[in-house]
Amino acid sequence: MKETQTTDTLAVIDRVVTAEAHQPYPEYLEAAASDNLSTARRYAIILLILMCNLIQFVSMFSTVAGGFEFSSQLGHEAEPGEANWMAAAFSLTQSAFVLITGRLGAVYGHTSLLLLGVVIMAVFSLCNAFCDTYISFVVMRALTGIAGGIIMPNSVATLTIMIPPGKARNATLATFSATPPLGALIGALSAGAFLEYAEWKWHFILIACVSVVACTGLFIVLPREEAVDKGGKIDYVGAFFGVSGLLLFNIAWNQAPSSGWQSPYLIVLLILSILFILAFFVWESKFASSPIMPLSVFTAPSFNALLFVVLFIYMAVGISLWYMVAWQQLIRGWKVLHIAVGWIPYGIAASVAVTLAAWLIVILEAQYILLLGCLTSIVACVLLATMPEQQTYWAQIFPATLVGGLCPDFVYVAAQLIASDSVGKKEQGIASSLIGTLNLYGNSLGLGFAGMIESQISKNTGDKVTGFRAALWFGAGLGFASLFLDLLFVRMKSNHRLGKSERRQ
């Protein structure tokens, strides 16, 4: 019985992590699985791909943990809402481009796109090292985020091509799912160490060097690839409207805390973003011959509610992490390295959460795993919002860190399974793509909304702590909104728990 349950758990991980490939043609991946690679070569490919995904999250979270110190050293000492681009820039472009780069990989080759992503990571990480202004630094972070948007879907697709279905693929994908929290922890520790004991530029030079090593290794060991949908159509017009709308909407909200909505260019950006999004839906429904997002995906009521649950929860996750750092560094005077060490429980909890969620999904319906994700987010935000200005780490930061670490993967595992259950076979890739995009996009967008609240409250009260609390309560409110949406509208159509049918056979 225990062995069967373990097999079911690995199967869930396989389904969930493979969904990150965002492929509308999964049957091609199965057909292309390489059985003729030597064991040593296959291990080398797996190790290097895991390294690539690890690198992007090392890069992403280094400016979450060290964002305020990087800003200070670049001459931009500011409160969270005015320095939020440090945390928001990477995930903004990562989320916008992950929506389309899996499809580009299917047409032009997943390994080619993967190599391109790692090259972009190396180039712009190196550029980051030599930035001497806040604006140039943030621009380089945004350009580096494009690499993350390319690496993530094409890494998973390449793994599924190179490794035949079975226990080896399941175990590899389970390991892959642990690289984001591990990379986040390493990124925070590395940024903290370089900021404390050396020049910060060496952190980004190190990322660039490791990226070059990974890219060179992959170039040597990857076999020649035949694109899984060579000659297939790509909806470039829809991609332009969709990506542009997402980028401009997020840019407007994240820039508003520092520039203010009285700035005419922000109003223009917001209006343009809405027009681009509307144009995207009109194009996809009326004119696109091969739409990147068929609107039929939105006909399932559970799926529409699920999208808001995922967006709100990941907005709350981004807010809780950013304001946890702000509180510890700006109010309590912690060094970046100390904050990174304090994040170790978060990394551990997040690393085990995907396996724990996959195990729970055998016992509970997915909407209840999603509910647990909502509750952990609420608990983390409330703990942070109610703590005194000065307090020991163990009283509220530690439990908030530990509980909060469970949230992202609880939500992601459950959301991918509910999305898969809600839509038809032809919409599977699109549904998983949207979940993955909202996961990353929410992290960035939440900082814009919270920054507006925090900056206005701090300005009106003259108390930065009150502003921080208001932002964190907003995060908790997003968690409550997600919880109610889940309870009222999100349901699995098939009334069974994953794994039962397999055990009966």
XYZ file of C-alpha atoms in Angstrom:
505
model
C 0.000 0.000 0.000
C 2.792 2.426 0.921
C 4.638 1.656 -2.333
C 1.457 2.319 -4.335
C 0.880 5.634 -2.600
C 4.479 6.678 -3.303
C 3.980 5.819 -6.976
C 0.779 7.904 -7.052
C 2.616 10.820 -5.450
C 5.374 10.712 -8.048
C 2.735 10.528 -10.776
C 1.156 13.730 -9.455
C 4.537 15.455 -9.427
C 5.096 14.269 -13.001
C 1.755 15.736 -14.120
C 2.243 19.012 -12.292
C 5.844 19.755 -13.171
C 5.465 18.636 -16.781
C 2.638 21.169 -17.013
C 5.295 23.887 -16.757
C 6.320 23.004 -20.304
C 3.097 24.711 -21.443
C 2.930 22.566 -24.560
C -0.235 22.255 -26.642
C 1.268 19.143 -28.271
C 2.298 16.843 -25.388
C 1.951 13.751 -27.576
C 4.951 14.914 -29.604
C 7.053 15.018 -26.466
C 6.183 11.446 -25.618
C 6.959 10.313 -29.139
C 10.289 12.095 -29.137
C 11.592 10.663 -25.848
C 15.219 9.651 -26.408
C 16.070 6.069 -25.532
C 19.410 5.995 -27.332
C 21.380 8.253 -24.988
C 24.075 6.729 -22.829
C 23.476 6.795 -19.076
C 26.395 9.167 -18.481
C 25.218 11.566 -21.162
C 21.649 11.541 -19.872
C 22.849 12.261 -16.317
C 24.980 15.124 -17.614
C 21.998 16.633 -19.440
C 19.778 16.321 -16.372
C 22.398 17.878 -14.082
C 23.015 20.814 -16.406
C 19.304 21.508 -16.931
C 18.718 21.437 -13.186
C 21.633 23.855 -12.876
C 20.025 26.192 -15.430
C 16.738 26.337 -13.551
C 18.584 26.760 -10.272
C 20.559 29.684 -11.713
C 17.486 31.630 -12.768
C 15.975 31.428 -9.278
C 19.326 32.307 -7.687
C 19.224 35.427 -9.832
C 15.542 36.149 -9.244
C 15.611 36.024 -5.439
C 18.944 37.748 -4.938
C 17.240 41.106 -5.504
C 14.292 40.162 -3.310
C 16.538 39.521 -0.327
C 19.112 42.198 -1.198
C 16.910 44.694 -3.027
C 17.081 47.477 -0.468
C 20.848 47.194 -0.018
C 21.435 47.091 -3.774
C 19.214 50.185 -4.087
C 21.138 51.960 -1.343
C 24.501 51.223 -2.912
C 23.190 52.540 -6.239
C 22.134 55.802 -4.585
C 18.421 55.038 -4.427
C 17.554 54.765 -0.740
C 13.787 54.346 -0.681
C 10.865 52.718 1.063
C 9.481 49.405 -0.266
C 6.937 50.928 -2.650
C 9.606 53.141 -4.227
C 12.207 50.367 -4.532
C 9.849 47.579 -5.562
C 11.329 47.240 -9.048
C 14.245 45.428 -7.440
C 11.905 42.532 -6.673
C 9.367 43.049 -9.460
C 11.445 43.530 -12.633
C 12.724 39.960 -13.072
C 9.418 38.199 -12.383
C 7.526 40.662 -14.597
C 9.371 39.769 -17.809
C 9.770 36.141 -16.756
C 5.996 35.763 -16.445
C 5.174 37.631 -19.647
C 7.558 35.607 -21.813
C 6.894 32.191 -20.270
C 3.448 32.395 -21.892
C 4.877 32.082 -25.411
C 8.389 30.615 -25.225
C 7.199 27.047 -24.747
C 5.367 27.341 -28.063
C 8.459 28.874 -29.681
C 10.423 25.883 -28.432
C 7.945 23.459 -30.008
C 8.417 25.135 -33.379
C 12.118 26.039 -33.320
C 13.478 23.424 -30.923
C 13.347 23.289 -27.131
C 17.095 22.793 -26.762
C 17.785 25.787 -29.020
C 15.496 27.971 -26.911
C 17.036 26.611 -23.714
C 20.537 27.504 -24.882
C 19.319 30.960 -25.936
C 17.825 31.511 -22.490
C 21.051 30.610 -20.708
C 23.066 32.891 -23.020
C 20.700 35.778 -22.222
C 21.079 34.983 -18.513
C 24.880 35.140 -18.791
C 24.991 38.341 -20.856
C 22.613 40.451 -18.791
C 23.860 39.138 -15.444
C 27.300 40.352 -16.488
C 25.787 43.697 -17.519
C 24.114 43.890 -14.102
C 27.515 43.685 -12.460
C 28.651 46.929 -14.066
C 25.514 49.034 -13.589
C 26.089 52.169 -11.542
C 22.543 53.584 -11.429
C 19.283 52.233 -10.057
C 17.465 52.577 -13.385
C 20.105 50.771 -15.435
C 20.278 48.026 -12.819
C 16.510 47.482 -12.916
C 16.478 47.444 -16.720
C 19.141 44.719 -16.695
C 17.083 42.767 -14.168
C 14.071 42.938 -16.492
C 16.149 41.765 -19.466
C 17.561 38.918 -17.363
C 13.993 37.911 -16.503
C 13.372 37.196 -20.196
C 15.972 34.449 -19.834
C 13.966 32.956 -16.968
C 10.830 32.994 -19.114
C 12.679 31.040 -21.805
C 14.503 28.600 -19.525
C 11.568 27.388 -17.426
C 9.211 25.851 -20.040
C 11.958 24.645 -22.339
C 13.883 22.988 -19.508
C 10.897 20.817 -18.639
C 10.166 20.066 -22.287
C 13.781 19.018 -22.891
C 13.728 16.750 -19.835
C 10.548 15.040 -20.991
C 12.080 14.541 -24.435
C 15.359 13.152 -23.118
C 13.978 10.889 -20.392
C 11.477 8.133 -21.245
C 8.292 7.932 -19.118
C 8.726 6.053 -15.857
C 10.274 6.324 -12.426
C 13.413 8.072 -13.699
C 11.371 10.881 -15.279
C 9.154 11.197 -12.197
C 12.153 11.452 -9.877
C 13.882 13.951 -12.170
C 10.831 16.189 -12.365
C 10.401 15.979 -8.597
C 13.996 17.165 -8.232
C 13.341 19.901 -10.800
C 10.411 21.138 -8.730
C 12.759 21.588 -5.750
C 15.170 23.860 -7.647
C 13.117 27.102 -7.308
C 13.109 27.225 -3.475
C 16.671 25.927 -3.322
C 17.767 28.526 -5.872
C 15.940 31.233 -3.945
C 17.765 30.311 -0.749
C 21.160 30.134 -2.470
C 20.510 33.466 -4.192
C 19.652 35.178 -0.922
C 22.688 33.714 0.854
C 25.042 34.549 -2.026
C 23.787 38.120 -2.371
C 24.027 38.600 1.391
C 27.558 37.216 1.546
C 28.856 39.383 -1.298
C 27.141 42.495 0.075
C 28.629 41.807 3.499
C 32.163 40.699 2.665
C 32.979 41.798 -0.906
C 31.674 43.931 -3.774
C 28.118 43.093 -4.849
C 29.080 42.969 -8.531
C 30.870 39.654 -7.957
C 27.527 38.026 -7.185
C 26.297 38.749 -10.713
C 29.652 37.906 -12.272
C 29.425 34.530 -10.534
C 25.913 33.976 -11.952
C 27.212 34.868 -15.421
C 30.172 32.485 -15.090
C 28.006 29.578 -13.912
C 25.588 30.299 -16.780
C 28.471 30.119 -19.278
C 29.567 26.776 -17.803
C 26.017 25.393 -18.002
C 25.506 26.664 -21.551
C 28.841 25.259 -22.750
C 28.123 21.905 -21.130
C 24.655 21.682 -22.674
C 25.971 22.655 -26.090
C 28.429 19.740 -25.876
C 26.152 17.007 -24.491
C 22.728 17.773 -25.981
C 21.940 15.617 -29.021
C 20.779 17.148 -32.259
C 17.093 17.945 -31.949
C 14.247 17.813 -34.419
C 11.649 20.382 -33.379
C 8.506 18.643 -32.139
C 6.279 20.883 -34.272
C 8.697 22.048 -36.951
C 6.986 24.391 -39.363
C 4.083 24.976 -36.992
C 2.342 28.343 -36.842
C 2.990 30.922 -34.165
C 0.474 33.667 -33.445
C 2.946 36.562 -33.385
C 0.242 39.240 -33.438
C -1.549 37.677 -30.481
C 1.764 37.233 -28.672
C 2.590 40.927 -29.210
C -0.758 42.127 -27.898
C -0.730 39.715 -24.938
C 2.842 40.299 -23.810
C 2.626 44.067 -24.334
C -0.615 44.296 -22.354
C 0.773 42.298 -19.452
C 4.012 44.279 -19.358
C 2.462 47.741 -19.580
C -0.265 47.039 -16.999
C 2.312 45.809 -14.505
C 4.753 48.624 -15.250
C 2.065 51.238 -14.610
C 1.143 49.801 -11.206
C 4.714 49.204 -10.055
C 5.859 52.668 -11.094
C 2.862 54.436 -9.541
C 4.101 54.281 -5.899
C 7.197 56.337 -6.747
C 5.839 58.566 -9.557
C 2.210 58.910 -8.458
C -0.899 58.552 -10.595
C -0.791 62.273 -11.281
C 2.007 61.524 -13.768
C 0.422 61.617 -17.251
C 2.664 58.892 -18.680
C 1.365 56.359 -16.151
C -2.216 57.032 -17.198
C -1.143 56.590 -20.822
C 0.603 53.300 -20.003
C -2.444 52.001 -18.129
C -4.823 52.923 -20.972
C -2.483 51.377 -23.544
C -2.226 48.177 -21.506
C -6.010 47.835 -21.377
C -6.284 48.503 -25.117
C -3.619 45.880 -25.852
C -5.394 43.319 -23.658
C -8.725 44.028 -25.356
C -7.034 43.810 -28.761
C -5.552 40.475 -27.713
C -8.960 38.995 -26.932
C -10.510 40.411 -30.121
C -7.653 39.064 -32.247
C -7.706 35.645 -30.597
C -11.472 35.274 -30.996
C -11.968 36.813 -34.463
C -8.814 36.736 -36.552
C -6.094 34.356 -35.265
C -5.809 31.194 -37.350
C -3.711 29.474 -34.650
C -4.484 31.407 -31.448
C -2.027 31.124 -28.589
C -4.997 31.247 -26.225
C -8.301 29.904 -27.576
C -11.056 31.680 -25.657
C -12.864 28.380 -25.160
C -10.528 27.863 -22.205
C -12.561 30.460 -20.276
C -15.897 28.661 -20.622
C -15.380 26.508 -17.512
C -16.684 28.378 -14.412
C -14.266 26.646 -12.052
C -11.334 27.577 -14.251
C -12.187 31.275 -14.307
C -12.468 31.394 -10.522
C -9.256 29.384 -10.249
C -7.343 31.989 -12.248
C -8.264 34.691 -9.738
C -7.384 32.434 -6.809
C -3.930 31.791 -8.258
C -3.325 35.450 -9.145
C -4.417 36.736 -5.717
C -2.426 34.152 -3.778
C 0.802 34.795 -5.645
C 0.292 38.533 -5.264
C 0.069 37.870 -1.510
C 3.194 35.677 -1.599
C 5.224 38.429 -3.270
C 3.934 41.017 -0.796
C 4.713 38.915 2.291
C 8.290 38.194 1.175
C 9.091 41.782 0.157
C 7.666 43.394 3.285
C 9.224 40.748 5.513
C 12.580 41.823 4.116
C 11.659 45.509 4.442
C 10.660 45.101 8.077
C 13.755 43.159 9.057
C 16.178 45.411 7.207
C 14.670 48.899 7.445
C 13.004 48.683 10.863
C 15.145 46.172 12.744
C 18.465 46.850 11.060
C 19.192 43.320 9.868
C 21.918 42.697 7.311
C 20.985 40.944 4.057
C 22.981 37.872 5.047
C 21.071 37.615 8.338
C 17.778 37.858 6.444
C 18.948 35.102 4.086
C 19.842 32.824 6.986
C 16.422 33.531 8.462
C 14.897 32.330 5.175
C 16.328 28.831 5.529
C 13.031 27.478 6.975
C 11.220 28.951 3.956
C 13.498 27.116 1.558
C 13.113 23.853 3.446
C 9.320 24.143 3.672
C 8.980 25.060 -0.001
C 11.271 22.202 -1.056
C 9.128 19.578 0.655
C 5.765 21.247 -0.072
C 5.363 19.911 -3.617
C 5.876 16.322 -2.442
C 3.624 16.899 0.569
C 0.933 18.391 -1.659
C 1.217 15.495 -4.101
C 0.844 13.070 -1.194
C -2.171 14.961 0.184
C -3.834 15.012 -3.227
C -4.192 11.234 -2.963
C -6.237 11.770 0.213
C -8.066 15.083 -0.373
C -9.784 16.717 -3.329
C -7.610 19.326 -5.026
C -9.796 22.280 -4.029
C -9.062 21.504 -0.373
C -5.310 21.470 -1.038
C -5.868 24.860 -2.678
C -7.724 25.955 0.453
C -4.728 24.932 2.582
C -2.568 27.108 0.345
C -4.915 30.056 0.921
C -4.861 29.495 4.686
C -1.055 29.317 4.868
C -0.827 32.585 2.928
C -3.312 34.272 5.274
C -1.502 33.024 8.384
C 1.874 34.261 7.093
C 0.543 37.738 6.231
C -1.365 38.125 9.510
C 1.655 37.063 11.564
C 3.787 39.668 9.818
C 1.163 42.424 9.928
C 0.588 42.089 13.685
C 4.174 41.821 14.969
C 5.690 44.611 17.087
C 8.326 46.894 15.569
C 11.083 45.111 17.506
C 10.794 41.443 18.334
C 12.851 38.265 18.339
C 12.957 36.388 15.040
C 11.487 33.252 16.634
C 8.247 34.849 17.805
C 6.497 35.719 14.515
C 8.994 35.907 11.641
C 9.999 32.259 12.042
C 6.458 30.775 12.010
C 5.457 33.135 9.176
C 8.502 31.990 7.190
C 7.855 28.309 7.829
C 4.101 28.391 7.139
C 4.500 30.761 4.196
C 6.959 28.380 2.583
C 4.210 25.776 2.182
C 1.856 28.108 0.312
C 3.258 28.441 -3.248
C 3.542 24.728 -4.020
C 0.285 23.803 -2.283
C -1.436 26.292 -4.581
C 0.540 25.349 -7.686
C 0.036 21.586 -7.397
C -3.689 21.907 -6.686
C -4.250 24.592 -9.318
C -2.589 22.589 -12.092
C -4.706 19.539 -11.303
C -7.945 21.536 -11.091
C -7.094 23.326 -14.342
C -6.417 19.993 -16.035
C -9.771 18.691 -14.765
C -11.709 21.826 -15.746
C -10.844 22.208 -19.413
C -11.007 19.970 -22.459
C -8.138 17.957 -23.887
C -7.232 20.581 -26.484
C -6.967 23.308 -23.837
C -4.699 21.406 -21.420
C -1.487 23.158 -22.486
C -3.118 26.585 -22.515
C -4.635 26.082 -19.051
C -1.342 25.022 -17.487
C 0.378 27.909 -19.247
C -2.010 30.420 -17.697
C -1.502 28.969 -14.217
C 2.272 29.187 -14.606
C 2.089 32.733 -15.951
C -0.187 33.998 -13.169
C 2.093 32.340 -10.621
C 5.014 34.541 -11.698
C 3.008 37.590 -12.758
C 1.235 37.790 -9.410
C 4.540 38.055 -7.554
C 5.345 41.202 -9.497
C 1.878 42.771 -9.751
C 1.195 42.455 -6.023
C 4.158 44.684 -5.233
C 2.661 47.488 -7.314
C -0.707 47.415 -5.531
C 0.867 46.994 -2.085
C 3.393 49.726 -2.822
C 0.605 52.185 -3.606
C -1.135 51.361 -0.320
C 2.063 51.448 1.732
C 3.351 54.725 0.271
C 0.027 56.541 0.733
C -0.513 55.294 4.292
C 3.079 56.097 5.270
C 2.762 59.583 3.770
C -0.554 60.304 5.483
C 0.454 58.959 8.913
C 4.163 59.826 8.882
C 4.845 56.277 10.111
C 6.520 53.755 7.808
C 5.562 50.809 10.036
C 1.874 51.637 9.635
C 2.415 51.623 5.887
C 4.113 48.222 6.067
C 1.237 46.842 8.123
C -1.300 48.174 5.608
C 0.529 46.433 2.738
C 0.638 43.146 4.659
C -3.050 43.405 5.590
C -3.751 43.906 1.895
C -1.852 40.648 1.283
C -3.987 38.935 3.921
C -7.104 40.351 2.255
C -6.034 38.814 -1.042
C -5.663 35.496 0.774
C -9.198 35.759 2.195
C -10.595 36.675 -1.231
C -8.878 33.600 -2.681
C -10.229 31.400 0.078
C -13.833 32.512 -0.534
C -13.487 32.079 -4.295
C -12.127 28.585 -3.742
C -14.917 27.608 -1.344
C -17.707 29.036 -3.482
C -16.680 28.389 -7.093
C -13.736 26.004 -7.493
C -14.638 22.345 -7.935
C -13.137 19.207 -9.450
C -15.553 17.906 -12.105
C -14.466 14.295 -11.631
C -15.488 13.151 -8.174
C -12.470 11.071 -7.306
C -9.031 11.471 -5.805
C -6.001 10.828 -7.922
C -4.607 7.366 -7.434
C -7.756 5.471 -6.465
C -8.393 4.156 -9.945
C -4.818 2.958 -10.206
C -5.081 1.088 -6.915
C -8.254 -0.656 -8.038
C -6.575 -1.961 -11.192
